């Protein structure tokens, strides 16, 4: 009896201390961002926050120069994507700051120079933190998970399928956080594009359970951190098994 309760106690201490360390890492990132007078997290920072909450993201490394970008590309494995990391570039592809499908060293070197040139053209003195070398996520069904803090209702979660479904058809659904598993499942099934996730023609069904997990973990993240004003995981590539968040954006109050 005593042994059992001891086990329960030590297990709950473990869970508790794990939660505390997650909060610490994420709070540390947020403090650093605010300390630098920023509201927007860099993609690297936003993805570390996601990883702390077990939200799957593409593998990435931050290169400080061209040689390092090549080295990291070899480590990650081709094809890779290069992306600018700068506090002054929020929409990276708008300024030519993203080049995908790089298949070898030469591609990486060329893309590195091209992106720096593009960003300099956009803003000659833009502060550049580095170049993100990222695993190229195979294309698949794209979904979007978002959160927005409403002054009245607090944190609200959003779900939809990517591309035209969100942008043109506005086929999205919302719930006030925190949500339970049942609500996460409802969010997924109630969008009009849901049949696409169930699979059609020769398209296999998408991993619904992983989307549920991402929704629940996002709910926990924004509840733990009320200082998050907006969060966008867009797009998330969902596969038959597993998913990968390709771009993550977090804005603080
Ligand atoms: P931004 O939204 O800041 O312009 P993203 O990181 O979203 O930049 O990149 C733009 C687009 O490039 C994405 O929407 C996606 O289509 C593609 N992309 C970016 N990173 C990857 C990746 N790792 N794997 C596959 N496609 C990617
Ligand atoms: Mg994006």
Coordinates of C-alpha atoms and ligand atoms in Angstrom, one line a residue:
X1 CA 0.0 0.0 0.0
X2 CA 2.7 2.4 1.1
X3 CA 4.8 1.4 -1.9
X4 CA 2.0 2.0 -4.3
X5 CA 1.3 5.5 -3.0
X6 CA 5.0 6.2 -3.1
X7 CA 5.1 5.2 -6.7
X8 CA 2.1 7.4 -7.5
X9 CA 3.7 10.3 -5.7
X10 CA 7.1 9.9 -7.5
X11 CA 5.3 9.6 -10.8
X12 CA 3.3 12.8 -10.2
X13 CA 6.5 14.6 -9.1
X14 CA 8.1 13.5 -12.4
X15 CA 5.1 14.8 -14.4
X16 CA 5.1 18.0 -12.4
X17 CA 8.8 18.7 -12.8
X18 CA 8.6 17.9 -16.6
X19 CA 5.8 20.5 -16.9
X20 CA 7.8 23.0 -15.0
X21 CA 10.8 22.5 -17.2
X22 CA 8.6 22.9 -20.4
X23 CA 7.2 26.2 -18.9
X24 CA 10.8 27.3 -18.1
X25 CA 12.2 26.8 -21.6
X26 CA 9.2 28.4 -23.3
X27 CA 9.1 31.3 -20.8
X28 CA 12.9 31.8 -21.3
X29 CA 12.4 32.2 -25.1
X30 CA 9.5 34.6 -24.6
X31 CA 11.5 36.7 -22.1
X32 CA 14.4 36.8 -24.6
X33 CA 12.1 37.9 -27.4
X34 CA 10.5 40.7 -25.2
X35 CA 13.9 41.7 -23.9
X36 CA 15.0 42.4 -27.5
X37 CA 11.8 44.6 -27.9
X38 CA 10.2 42.0 -30.3
X39 CA 6.7 40.6 -30.4
X40 CA 7.3 38.1 -33.2
X41 CA 9.2 34.9 -32.6
X42 CA 11.7 33.8 -35.2
X43 CA 10.7 30.5 -36.9
X44 CA 13.5 28.8 -35.0
X45 CA 12.2 30.1 -31.7
X46 CA 8.6 29.2 -32.5
X47 CA 9.6 25.7 -33.5
X48 CA 11.5 25.1 -30.3
X49 CA 8.3 26.1 -28.4
X50 CA 6.4 23.6 -30.6
X51 CA 8.9 20.9 -29.8
X52 CA 8.6 21.5 -26.1
X53 CA 4.9 20.7 -26.4
X54 CA 5.5 17.6 -28.6
X55 CA 4.1 19.3 -31.7
X56 CA 6.1 17.7 -34.6
X57 CA 8.2 20.0 -36.8
X58 CA 10.5 19.6 -39.7
X59 CA 14.2 19.0 -38.7
X60 CA 16.2 22.2 -38.8
X61 CA 19.5 23.8 -38.0
X62 CA 20.5 27.4 -38.0
X63 CA 23.6 28.1 -40.1
X64 CA 25.7 31.2 -39.6
X65 CA 27.5 31.1 -42.9
X66 CA 27.5 29.3 -46.3
X67 CA 29.9 26.6 -45.3
X68 CA 27.8 25.8 -42.3
X69 CA 24.6 25.7 -44.4
X70 CA 26.2 23.0 -46.6
X71 CA 27.4 21.1 -43.6
X72 CA 23.9 21.1 -42.1
X73 CA 22.3 20.2 -45.4
X74 CA 24.5 17.1 -45.6
X75 CA 23.6 16.2 -42.0
X76 CA 19.9 16.6 -42.5
X77 CA 19.9 14.9 -45.9
X78 CA 18.7 16.2 -49.3
X79 CA 16.4 17.6 -50.4
X80 CA 16.5 20.6 -48.0
X81 CA 14.9 24.1 -47.8
X82 CA 16.8 27.3 -46.9
X83 CA 15.0 30.1 -45.2
X84 CA 16.1 33.6 -44.0
X85 CA 16.0 34.1 -40.2
X86 CA 15.6 37.8 -39.5
X87 CA 13.5 39.7 -36.9
X88 CA 12.8 42.2 -39.8
X89 CA 11.4 39.5 -42.1
X90 CA 8.0 38.2 -41.0
X91 CA 6.7 36.9 -44.3
X92 CA 9.8 35.2 -45.6
X93 CA 8.7 34.2 -49.0
X94 CA 7.4 37.7 -49.8
X95 CA 11.0 38.9 -49.9
X96 CA 12.4 35.8 -51.7
X97 CA 13.6 34.5 -48.3
X98 CA 12.6 30.8 -48.9
X99 CA 14.0 28.4 -51.5
X100 CA 12.8 24.8 -51.4
X101 CA 13.9 21.5 -53.0
X102 CA 17.7 22.0 -52.8
X103 CA 19.2 18.7 -54.0
X104 CA 23.0 19.1 -53.5
X105 CA 25.8 21.3 -52.2
X106 CA 25.8 23.5 -55.3
X107 CA 22.0 24.1 -54.9
X108 CA 22.6 25.1 -51.3
X109 CA 25.4 27.5 -52.0
X110 CA 23.5 29.1 -54.8
X111 CA 20.3 29.4 -52.7
X112 CA 22.3 30.9 -49.8
X113 CA 23.7 33.7 -51.9
X114 CA 20.3 34.2 -53.7
X115 CA 18.4 34.6 -50.4
X116 CA 20.9 37.0 -48.9
X117 CA 20.7 39.1 -52.1
X118 CA 16.9 39.1 -52.1
X119 CA 16.7 40.1 -48.4
X120 CA 19.4 42.9 -48.9
X121 CA 17.4 44.2 -51.9
X122 CA 14.3 44.3 -49.6
X123 CA 16.1 46.0 -46.8
X124 CA 19.8 46.8 -47.2
X125 CA 20.6 46.8 -43.4
X126 CA 18.2 44.1 -42.3
X127 CA 19.6 42.3 -39.2
X128 CA 20.2 38.7 -40.2
X129 CA 20.4 36.0 -37.5
X130 CA 21.3 33.2 -39.9
X131 CA 20.0 30.8 -42.5
X132 CA 17.6 28.0 -41.5
X133 CA 18.5 24.7 -43.1
X134 CA 15.4 22.5 -43.0
X135 CA 14.4 19.1 -44.1
X136 CA 12.1 19.3 -47.1
X137 CA 8.7 17.9 -46.0
X138 CA 7.2 15.8 -48.8
X139 CA 3.9 17.4 -50.0
X140 CA 0.8 15.9 -48.6
X141 CA -2.6 17.0 -47.3
X142 CA -2.0 20.4 -45.6
X143 CA -3.8 21.5 -42.4
X144 CA -3.6 24.6 -40.4
X145 CA -3.8 24.9 -36.6
X146 CA -4.0 28.4 -35.1
X147 CA -4.8 30.2 -31.9
X148 CA -5.9 33.7 -31.3
X149 CA -6.5 35.5 -28.0
X150 CA -9.8 37.1 -27.8
X151 CA -10.1 40.0 -25.2
X152 CA -13.4 38.5 -24.0
X153 CA -13.2 34.8 -24.5
X154 CA -9.5 34.2 -24.0
X155 CA -7.5 31.7 -26.1
X156 CA -9.4 30.4 -29.1
X157 CA -8.2 27.5 -31.3
X158 CA -8.7 27.3 -35.1
X159 CA -8.5 24.3 -37.4
X160 CA -8.8 24.0 -41.2
X161 CA -7.3 22.5 -44.3
X162 CA -4.5 24.5 -45.9
X163 CA -4.4 26.6 -49.1
X164 CA -7.7 27.4 -50.8
X165 CA -9.8 25.9 -48.0
X166 CA -8.7 28.5 -45.6
X167 CA -7.8 31.4 -47.9
X168 CA -10.7 31.3 -50.3
X169 CA -13.4 29.1 -48.8
X170 CA -12.8 30.2 -45.2
X171 CA -13.6 26.6 -44.3
X172 CA -12.4 26.8 -40.7
X173 CA -13.7 26.0 -37.2
X174 CA -13.1 27.5 -33.8
X175 CA -13.2 26.4 -30.1
X176 CA -12.5 28.2 -26.9
X177 CA -9.4 26.7 -25.2
X178 CA -8.9 24.5 -23.3
X179 CA -10.3 21.7 -25.4
X180 CA -10.7 18.0 -24.7
X181 CA -10.1 15.2 -27.1
X182 CA -13.7 14.9 -28.0
X183 CA -13.8 18.6 -29.1
X184 CA -10.6 18.2 -31.0
X185 CA -12.1 15.3 -33.0
X186 CA -15.3 17.4 -33.6
X187 CA -13.2 20.3 -35.0
X188 CA -11.6 18.0 -37.5
X189 CA -14.8 16.3 -38.6
X190 CA -16.9 19.5 -38.9
X191 CA -14.9 21.3 -41.6
X192 CA -16.4 20.8 -45.1
X193 CA -13.1 19.5 -46.4
X194 CA -13.0 16.7 -43.9
X195 CA -13.6 14.0 -46.6
X196 CA -10.2 14.9 -48.0
X197 CA -8.6 13.7 -44.7
X198 CA -10.5 10.5 -44.8
X199 CA -8.8 9.6 -48.1
X200 CA -10.2 9.7 -51.6
X201 CA -9.4 7.9 -54.9
X202 CA -5.8 6.9 -54.6
X203 CA -5.1 9.4 -51.8
X204 CA -4.6 7.4 -48.5
X205 CA -6.3 8.6 -45.3
X206 CA -4.4 11.2 -43.2
X207 CA -3.3 10.4 -39.6
X208 CA -6.3 12.0 -37.7
X209 CA -4.9 11.0 -34.3
X210 CA -1.8 13.1 -34.9
X211 CA -3.9 16.1 -35.7
X212 CA -5.9 15.5 -32.5
X213 CA -2.7 15.4 -30.6
X214 CA -1.5 18.7 -32.2
X215 CA -4.7 20.4 -31.4
X216 CA -4.6 19.3 -27.7
X217 CA -1.0 20.2 -27.3
X218 CA -1.6 23.6 -28.9
X219 CA -4.5 24.1 -26.5
X220 CA -2.2 23.3 -23.6
X221 CA 0.5 25.6 -24.9
X222 CA -1.7 28.7 -25.2
X223 CA -3.4 28.0 -21.8
X224 CA 0.0 27.7 -20.1
X225 CA 1.2 30.8 -21.9
X226 CA -1.5 33.5 -21.9
X227 CA 1.0 35.9 -23.2
X228 CA 0.6 34.3 -26.7
X229 CA -1.5 36.6 -28.8
X230 CA -1.5 34.7 -32.0
X231 CA -0.1 31.3 -33.1
X232 CA -0.1 29.8 -36.6
X233 CA 1.1 26.4 -37.6
X234 CA 0.7 26.8 -41.3
X235 CA 1.1 24.5 -43.1
X236 CA 1.2 21.2 -41.3
X237 CA 1.8 18.3 -43.7
X238 CA -0.2 15.4 -42.6
X239 CA 0.8 11.9 -43.7
X240 CA -0.7 8.4 -43.4
X241 CA 1.4 8.2 -40.2
X242 CA 2.6 11.4 -38.5
X243 CA 2.8 15.0 -39.5
X244 CA 5.3 17.8 -39.9
X245 CA 4.8 21.5 -39.2
X246 CA 6.6 23.4 -42.0
X247 CA 6.2 26.9 -40.7
X248 CA 5.3 28.2 -37.2
X249 CA 4.5 31.8 -36.2
X250 CA 4.0 33.0 -32.7
X251 CA 3.1 36.6 -31.8
X252 CA 3.2 37.8 -28.1
X253 CA 1.0 40.5 -26.6
Ligands
LIG1 P1 6.6 32.4 -45.0 O1 5.2 32.0 -44.6 O2 7.2 33.2 -44.0 O3 6.6 33.1 -46.3 P2 7.2 29.5 -45.1 O4 8.2 29.0 -44.1 O5 5.8 29.2 -44.8 O6 7.5 31.1 -45.2 O7 7.6 29.0 -46.5 C1 6.8 29.3 -47.6 C2 6.3 28.0 -48.3 O8 7.3 27.2 -48.7 C3 5.4 27.1 -47.3 O9 4.1 27.5 -47.2 C4 5.6 25.8 -48.0 O10 4.7 25.6 -49.1 C5 7.0 25.8 -48.5 N1 8.0 25.3 -47.5 C6 8.6 26.0 -46.5 N2 9.4 25.1 -45.8 C7 9.2 23.9 -46.3 C8 9.7 22.6 -45.9 N3 10.5 22.4 -44.9 N4 9.2 21.5 -46.6 C9 8.4 21.7 -47.7 N5 7.9 22.9 -48.0 C10 8.3 24.0 -47.4
LIG2 MG1 4.2 30.3 -43.9

